[in-house]
Amino acid sequence: MKASVVREFGGGFHTEDVTLAQPIGREVLVEVRASGLCHSDELAANTNLGYAVPAVFGHEVAGVVTAVGDQVRDVAVGDHVVGCLVQFCGACTNCLTGKVGLCENPDATVRPGRIHDAHGAELNQGMGLGGFAEFALIHENQLAVVPDAIPFPQAALLGCGVVTGAGAVMNTADVRPGQTVAIIGSGGVGTNAISGAVVAGASKIIAIDLTDEKLENARLFGATHTVNSRTTDPVVAVKEITGGRGADYVFDFVGAPGVTRSGFDMLAQGGGLYLVGVLDPANHIDISSFELLGGRKRIEGVYMGSTNPKRDIPMIAELYLQGRYRLDELVSKTISIDEVEEGYASLRDPRINRVVITSFGRD
């Protein structure tokens, strides 16, 4: 099988032939029909995040099940599935209480030796998925079954950007109807937070960004107000929009010096700041205990939107099919598997939401 896009430090994304093992146990062989380009894969390929290279990256995967191991319970041959990078064992205390994002044994989903290059050398499987490929061998815990009616490009985005943005609003913060939210950063993930806020029934959805193009896009996805923080003080603007109260919830999808502090400052009394983006890993916020206590405010880190993939991915797929969640507008461009470098370059255009591989060179 021709699996693609193996990356080495100092090199570039390139295609090569690899050999996949047959599925055993709870493994599932997926014929990949769409694979989204997420910045996390590009970052993992260029920076030491703990994913040893060479590796097959790609974690926004949608496809069709072609074979299953003898212990698979949740999926069957012919099912349309979406992969998610949330790896969970299903047996630890956190998993058994529904907190799969806090799994104590996530490596249980990956068996060494599943992929080898043409010379027989083992390749690593980025985030347990390896979706920049014609086929991917994935543990069933990382797969969710979705309706056949949802197109594969839209489905692929459900596994990361969609559940991260929407989940931060709907799961982590549990935004309720009538509450106000501010979303800092209106990129591919931030737009899904806007969609999540729409579904949650937020009364005011304030999108904050540096470019008018992204703010225009934010309005398309349901933002009720927009603030260009390059020309306007966002804290002052949010206070004005909310009648002096501030926002009940602020979601920081940037994670840069000064930005996070401004997110805290625009909170209403009793509000919560949710940290999602990490543009600068050294970013920090200087908050006194009195500020937290006096304002009864809270700060919380968010990983993958506190997502339970087998619950949330099918749910949002159904909302899409009902016309209640925007996915079509997220797919800005489709490419072939040998155009990944060009695809990542195009993501620098603020008008581009997501780029998705849809052509895999099959005969």
Short mmCIF file of C-alpha atoms in Angstrom, two decimals:
data_model
loop_
_atom_site.label_atom_id
_atom_site.label_comp_id
_atom_site.label_asym_id
_atom_site.label_seq_id
_atom_site.Cartn_x
_atom_site.Cartn_y
_atom_site.Cartn_z
CA MET A 1 0.00 0.00 0.00
CA LYS A 2 1.20 3.49 -0.76
CA ALA A 3 1.16 5.54 2.43
CA SER A 4 2.38 9.05 2.06
CA VAL A 5 3.87 12.06 3.64
CA VAL A 6 6.69 10.89 5.80
CA ARG A 7 8.63 13.74 7.35
CA GLU A 8 12.19 14.00 8.61
CA PHE A 9 13.64 17.00 10.45
CA GLY A 10 15.31 19.25 7.92
CA GLY A 11 13.46 17.60 5.04
CA GLY A 12 10.06 18.08 3.47
CA PHE A 13 6.81 16.22 3.20
CA HIS A 14 7.16 13.55 0.55
CA THR A 15 5.43 10.37 -0.60
CA GLU A 16 6.83 6.90 -0.49
CA ASP A 17 5.63 3.31 -0.45
CA VAL A 18 5.13 1.73 2.96
CA THR A 19 3.83 -1.57 4.26
CA LEU A 20 0.94 -1.73 6.70
CA ALA A 21 0.41 -4.72 8.97
CA GLN A 22 -2.91 -6.55 8.92
CA PRO A 23 -5.34 -5.45 11.66
CA ILE A 24 -5.33 -7.58 14.79
CA GLY A 25 -7.14 -7.27 18.10
CA ARG A 26 -9.05 -3.99 18.13
CA GLU A 27 -7.30 -2.45 15.11
CA VAL A 28 -9.20 -1.22 12.06
CA LEU A 29 -7.93 -0.75 8.51
CA VAL A 30 -9.38 2.42 6.99
CA GLU A 31 -9.27 3.39 3.33
CA VAL A 32 -8.68 7.12 3.67
CA ARG A 33 -11.03 9.26 1.58
CA ALA A 34 -10.16 12.66 3.06
CA SER A 35 -7.40 13.98 5.31
CA GLY A 36 -7.31 17.53 6.62
CA LEU A 37 -4.20 19.67 7.00
CA CYS A 38 -3.88 20.86 10.58
CA HIS A 39 -1.06 23.07 11.87
CA SER A 40 -0.40 20.54 14.65
CA ASP A 41 0.96 18.04 12.13
CA GLU A 42 3.18 20.67 10.54
CA LEU A 43 4.43 21.67 14.00
CA ALA A 44 5.08 18.04 14.96
CA ALA A 45 7.01 17.50 11.75
CA ASN A 46 9.22 20.55 12.34
CA THR A 47 9.54 20.60 16.12
CA ASN A 48 10.33 17.92 18.66
CA LEU A 49 6.93 17.39 20.28
CA GLY A 50 7.70 13.81 21.24
CA TYR A 51 6.76 12.25 17.91
CA ALA A 52 9.88 10.55 16.64
CA VAL A 53 10.57 10.81 12.93
CA PRO A 54 10.41 9.48 10.32
CA ALA A 55 6.68 9.28 10.82
CA VAL A 56 3.41 9.28 8.94
CA PHE A 57 1.43 12.31 10.10
CA GLY A 58 -2.14 13.39 9.41
CA HIS A 59 -4.77 13.31 12.14
CA GLU A 60 -7.94 14.67 10.51
CA VAL A 61 -9.01 11.46 8.83
CA ALA A 62 -12.23 10.23 7.26
CA GLY A 63 -12.70 7.06 5.30
CA VAL A 64 -14.28 3.63 4.92
CA VAL A 65 -13.52 0.57 7.02
CA THR A 66 -12.07 -2.22 4.84
CA ALA A 67 -10.95 -4.75 7.48
CA VAL A 68 -11.14 -5.21 11.25
CA GLY A 69 -9.29 -7.16 13.93
CA ASP A 70 -10.89 -10.11 15.69
CA GLN A 71 -11.75 -8.11 18.83
CA VAL A 72 -13.30 -5.02 17.20
CA ARG A 73 -16.72 -4.17 18.65
CA ASP A 74 -17.67 -0.64 17.62
CA VAL A 75 -17.18 -0.57 13.85
CA ALA A 76 -17.74 -2.91 10.92
CA VAL A 77 -16.49 -3.28 7.36
CA GLY A 78 -18.19 -0.68 5.18
CA ASP A 79 -18.75 1.85 7.97
CA HIS A 80 -17.85 5.48 7.31
CA VAL A 81 -15.57 6.61 10.10
CA VAL A 82 -13.73 9.68 11.38
CA GLY A 83 -10.43 9.48 13.26
CA CYS A 84 -9.65 11.56 16.33
CA LEU A 85 -6.29 12.13 18.01
CA VAL A 86 -7.79 11.60 21.48
CA GLN A 87 -6.19 8.28 22.45
CA PHE A 88 -7.81 6.40 25.32
CA CYS A 89 -7.64 2.90 26.74
CA GLY A 90 -11.26 2.68 27.84
CA ALA A 91 -10.36 0.89 31.07
CA CYS A 92 -8.73 3.37 33.48
CA THR A 93 -10.64 5.37 36.09
CA ASN A 94 -10.85 8.49 33.94
CA CYS A 95 -12.06 6.58 30.90
CA LEU A 96 -14.68 4.72 32.92
CA THR A 97 -16.04 8.04 34.20
CA GLY A 98 -16.25 9.52 30.70
CA LYS A 99 -13.09 11.65 30.89
CA VAL A 100 -11.35 10.00 27.96
CA GLY A 101 -9.18 13.08 27.34
CA LEU A 102 -7.52 12.36 30.69
CA CYS A 103 -6.82 8.70 29.93
CA GLU A 104 -4.01 7.29 32.06
CA ASN A 105 -2.87 4.80 29.41
CA PRO A 106 -3.29 6.39 25.97
CA ASP A 107 -0.44 4.36 24.42
CA ALA A 108 -2.69 1.31 24.61
CA THR A 109 -4.07 2.40 21.23
CA VAL A 110 -0.79 1.98 19.34
CA ARG A 111 0.99 -1.29 18.56
CA PRO A 112 4.67 -0.95 17.57
CA GLY A 113 5.53 -2.20 14.12
CA ARG A 114 2.29 -1.31 12.35
CA ILE A 115 4.03 0.58 9.54
CA HIS A 116 7.35 -0.06 7.74
CA ASP A 117 9.06 1.71 4.88
CA ALA A 118 10.26 0.05 1.67
CA HIS A 119 13.50 -0.98 3.40
CA GLY A 120 11.73 -2.64 6.33
CA ALA A 121 12.47 0.14 8.84
CA GLU A 122 9.65 0.91 11.27
CA LEU A 123 7.87 4.23 10.91
CA ASN A 124 6.08 6.01 13.72
CA GLN A 125 2.39 6.78 13.45
CA GLY A 126 1.70 10.39 14.33
CA MET A 127 -0.93 10.69 17.06
CA GLY A 128 -1.96 7.09 16.51
CA LEU A 129 -3.57 7.91 13.16
CA GLY A 130 -1.17 8.44 10.25
CA GLY A 131 -3.83 9.78 7.93
CA PHE A 132 -1.61 11.29 5.22
CA ALA A 133 -1.91 7.97 3.45
CA GLU A 134 -4.08 5.85 1.20
CA PHE A 135 -4.77 3.50 4.10
CA ALA A 136 -4.44 3.88 7.86
CA LEU A 137 -4.37 1.25 10.60
CA ILE A 138 -6.16 2.73 13.63
CA HIS A 139 -7.34 1.45 17.01
CA GLU A 140 -11.13 1.45 17.15
CA ASN A 141 -11.09 3.74 20.21
CA GLN A 142 -9.83 6.52 17.94
CA LEU A 143 -12.64 6.05 15.42
CA ALA A 144 -16.23 7.29 15.42
CA VAL A 145 -18.88 6.05 13.00
CA VAL A 146 -20.68 8.81 11.09
CA PRO A 147 -23.66 8.77 8.70
CA ASP A 148 -22.84 7.86 5.11
CA ALA A 149 -24.58 11.06 3.97
CA ILE A 150 -21.87 13.39 5.29
CA PRO A 151 -19.20 14.12 2.63
CA PHE A 152 -15.73 12.86 3.48
CA PRO A 153 -13.94 16.27 3.35
CA GLN A 154 -16.38 17.75 5.84
CA ALA A 155 -16.29 14.62 7.97
CA ALA A 156 -12.49 14.67 8.21
CA LEU A 157 -12.53 18.05 9.94
CA LEU A 158 -14.74 16.73 12.73
CA GLY A 159 -11.87 14.85 14.38
CA CYS A 160 -9.77 17.83 15.45
CA GLY A 161 -10.56 21.46 14.59
CA VAL A 162 -14.32 21.09 14.88
CA VAL A 163 -14.46 19.23 18.20
CA THR A 164 -11.66 21.37 19.66
CA GLY A 165 -13.45 24.65 18.96
CA ALA A 166 -17.05 23.59 19.49
CA GLY A 167 -16.14 21.32 22.40
CA ALA A 168 -14.41 24.13 24.31
CA VAL A 169 -17.73 25.99 24.26
CA MET A 170 -20.20 23.12 24.60
CA ASN A 171 -18.25 20.70 26.80
CA THR A 172 -15.55 22.49 28.81
CA ALA A 173 -17.35 25.76 29.47
CA ASP A 174 -20.89 24.38 29.10
CA VAL A 175 -22.18 27.68 27.71
CA ARG A 176 -25.92 28.09 28.31
CA PRO A 177 -28.60 29.94 26.30
CA GLY A 178 -28.52 33.69 26.77
CA GLN A 179 -24.92 33.91 27.97
CA THR A 180 -22.22 35.99 26.26
CA VAL A 181 -18.96 34.73 24.80
CA ALA A 182 -15.85 36.37 23.35
CA ILE A 183 -13.63 34.36 21.01
CA ILE A 184 -10.08 35.58 20.51
CA GLY A 185 -8.72 34.27 17.23
CA SER A 186 -11.07 33.53 14.34
CA GLY A 187 -9.02 30.94 12.49
CA GLY A 188 -10.10 27.42 11.63
CA VAL A 189 -10.61 26.38 15.27
CA GLY A 190 -12.02 29.68 16.48
CA THR A 191 -14.73 29.59 13.82
CA ASN A 192 -15.86 26.26 15.26
CA ALA A 193 -16.10 27.86 18.68
CA ILE A 194 -18.43 30.38 17.07
CA SER A 195 -20.49 27.53 15.63
CA GLY A 196 -20.55 25.87 19.04
CA ALA A 197 -21.74 29.08 20.64
CA VAL A 198 -24.55 29.31 18.08
CA VAL A 199 -25.66 25.76 18.87
CA ALA A 200 -25.41 26.50 22.62
CA GLY A 201 -27.71 29.51 22.25
CA ALA A 202 -25.29 32.28 23.29
CA SER A 203 -26.93 35.69 23.00
CA LYS A 204 -23.79 37.64 22.08
CA ILE A 205 -20.90 36.01 20.21
CA ILE A 206 -17.99 38.44 19.93
CA ALA A 207 -15.19 37.50 17.53
CA ILE A 208 -11.82 39.21 17.98
CA ASP A 209 -9.02 39.09 15.42
CA LEU A 210 -6.37 41.17 13.69
CA THR A 211 -7.66 40.88 10.12
CA ASP A 212 -10.89 42.02 8.55
CA GLU A 213 -10.94 38.92 6.33
CA LYS A 214 -11.15 36.60 9.34
CA LEU A 215 -13.73 38.79 11.02
CA GLU A 216 -15.89 38.72 7.90
CA ASN A 217 -15.59 34.94 7.99
CA ALA A 218 -16.54 34.96 11.67
CA ARG A 219 -19.78 36.75 10.86
CA LEU A 220 -20.56 34.08 8.28
CA PHE A 221 -20.28 31.43 10.99
CA GLY A 222 -22.56 33.32 13.38
CA ALA A 223 -20.62 36.00 15.26
CA THR A 224 -23.01 38.72 16.36
CA HIS A 225 -20.21 41.27 16.88
CA THR A 226 -16.64 41.59 15.62
CA VAL A 227 -13.64 43.51 16.93
CA ASN A 228 -10.44 44.23 15.03
CA SER A 229 -7.90 44.26 17.85
CA ARG A 230 -5.29 45.84 15.60
CA THR A 231 -7.25 49.08 15.57
CA THR A 232 -9.51 48.78 18.64
CA ASP A 233 -8.84 47.94 22.28
CA PRO A 234 -10.66 44.60 22.57
CA VAL A 235 -11.26 44.90 26.32
CA VAL A 236 -12.97 48.26 25.91
CA ALA A 237 -14.95 46.97 22.93
CA VAL A 238 -16.21 43.87 24.73
CA LYS A 239 -17.25 45.93 27.74
CA GLU A 240 -19.18 48.31 25.48
CA ILE A 241 -20.90 45.48 23.61
CA THR A 242 -21.97 43.83 26.86
CA GLY A 243 -23.23 46.99 28.53
CA GLY A 244 -20.22 47.24 30.84
CA ARG A 245 -20.51 43.68 32.22
CA GLY A 246 -17.89 41.89 30.18
CA ALA A 247 -18.23 38.42 28.67
CA ASP A 248 -19.38 35.40 30.65
CA TYR A 249 -16.86 33.27 28.78
CA VAL A 250 -13.69 34.16 26.89
CA PHE A 251 -11.89 31.63 24.69
CA ASP A 252 -8.26 32.36 23.81
CA PHE A 253 -7.32 30.55 20.60
CA VAL A 254 -4.10 32.56 20.23
CA GLY A 255 -2.00 32.10 23.36
CA ALA A 256 0.41 35.01 22.94
CA PRO A 257 1.82 37.57 25.40
CA GLY A 258 -0.71 40.24 26.23
CA VAL A 259 -3.55 38.50 24.42
CA THR A 260 -4.31 36.11 27.27
CA ARG A 261 -4.24 38.93 29.83
CA SER A 262 -6.69 40.95 27.75
CA GLY A 263 -8.95 37.90 27.71
CA PHE A 264 -9.01 37.85 31.48
CA ASP A 265 -9.63 41.59 31.66
CA MET A 266 -12.73 41.38 29.45
CA LEU A 267 -14.44 38.82 31.72
CA ALA A 268 -17.64 39.60 33.57
CA GLN A 269 -17.79 38.96 37.30
CA GLY A 270 -17.93 35.20 37.79
CA GLY A 271 -16.67 34.62 34.24
CA GLY A 272 -14.27 32.03 32.90
CA LEU A 273 -11.21 32.29 30.64
CA TYR A 274 -10.45 29.17 28.60
CA LEU A 275 -6.98 28.72 27.15
CA VAL A 276 -6.91 26.73 23.90
CA GLY A 277 -4.26 28.17 21.55
CA VAL A 278 -0.50 28.06 22.11
CA LEU A 279 1.10 30.42 19.62
CA ASP A 280 3.90 31.07 22.11
CA PRO A 281 4.74 28.11 24.41
CA ALA A 282 6.37 30.56 26.84
CA ASN A 283 3.20 32.63 27.09
CA HIS A 284 2.12 33.26 30.66
CA ILE A 285 -0.34 35.42 32.55
CA ASP A 286 0.32 37.31 35.77
CA ILE A 287 -2.83 37.16 37.90
CA SER A 288 -3.12 37.95 41.59
CA SER A 289 -5.16 35.79 43.92
CA PHE A 290 -7.23 38.86 44.77
CA GLU A 291 -8.24 39.30 41.12
CA LEU A 292 -9.50 35.74 41.02
CA LEU A 293 -11.19 35.82 44.39
CA GLY A 294 -12.62 39.32 44.12
CA GLY A 295 -14.09 38.71 40.70
CA ARG A 296 -14.93 35.05 41.32
CA LYS A 297 -13.22 34.37 38.01
CA ARG A 298 -11.54 31.21 36.77
CA ILE A 299 -8.92 30.19 34.22
CA GLU A 300 -8.91 26.73 32.66
CA GLY A 301 -6.76 24.99 30.08
CA VAL A 302 -8.61 23.10 27.35
CA TYR A 303 -7.41 20.01 25.50
CA MET A 304 -9.33 18.89 22.40
CA GLY A 305 -12.52 20.55 23.62
CA SER A 306 -12.91 17.98 26.44
CA THR A 307 -14.14 15.75 23.66
CA ASN A 308 -15.53 12.26 23.92
CA PRO A 309 -15.03 11.34 20.24
CA LYS A 310 -17.59 8.55 20.04
CA ARG A 311 -20.27 10.88 21.44
CA ASP A 312 -19.38 14.28 20.01
CA ILE A 313 -18.31 13.47 16.43
CA PRO A 314 -21.56 11.67 15.48
CA MET A 315 -23.57 14.39 17.25
CA ILE A 316 -22.02 17.22 15.24
CA ALA A 317 -22.31 15.18 12.05
CA GLU A 318 -26.06 14.93 12.69
CA LEU A 319 -26.28 18.67 13.40
CA TYR A 320 -24.58 19.29 10.05
CA LEU A 321 -27.01 17.06 8.20
CA GLN A 322 -29.87 18.93 9.88
CA GLY A 323 -28.47 22.26 8.64
CA ARG A 324 -27.61 23.38 12.18
CA TYR A 325 -23.80 23.30 11.99
CA ARG A 326 -21.61 24.81 9.27
CA LEU A 327 -19.01 22.47 7.79
CA ASP A 328 -19.19 23.16 4.04
CA GLU A 329 -17.71 26.62 4.51
CA LEU A 330 -14.73 25.18 6.40
CA VAL A 331 -13.46 23.30 3.35
CA SER A 332 -11.71 26.09 1.47
CA LYS A 333 -9.51 24.00 -0.81
CA THR A 334 -8.98 20.37 -1.79
CA ILE A 335 -5.64 18.95 -2.92
CA SER A 336 -3.93 15.71 -3.89
CA ILE A 337 -1.69 13.80 -1.51
CA ASP A 338 1.49 15.01 -3.21
CA GLU A 339 0.55 18.68 -2.68
CA VAL A 340 0.82 18.81 1.11
CA GLU A 341 3.66 21.37 1.17
CA GLU A 342 1.66 23.68 -1.10
CA GLY A 343 -1.44 23.07 0.99
CA TYR A 344 0.25 24.20 4.18
CA ALA A 345 1.59 27.28 2.41
CA SER A 346 -1.94 28.21 1.35
CA LEU A 347 -3.12 28.11 4.98
CA ARG A 348 -1.21 31.35 5.53
CA ASP A 349 -3.94 33.09 3.53
CA PRO A 350 -6.44 34.49 6.10
CA ARG A 351 -9.28 33.68 3.70
CA ILE A 352 -8.50 29.95 3.90
CA ASN A 353 -10.19 27.97 6.67
CA ARG A 354 -9.07 24.42 5.97
CA VAL A 355 -7.29 22.48 3.23
CA VAL A 356 -8.22 18.82 2.74
CA ILE A 357 -6.54 16.00 0.81
CA THR A 358 -9.19 14.25 -1.29
CA SER A 359 -7.09 12.65 -4.06
CA PHE A 360 -4.81 9.76 -3.10
CA GLY A 361 -3.56 8.54 -6.47
CA ARG A 362 -5.46 5.25 -6.43
CA ASP A 363 -5.85 3.34 -9.66
#
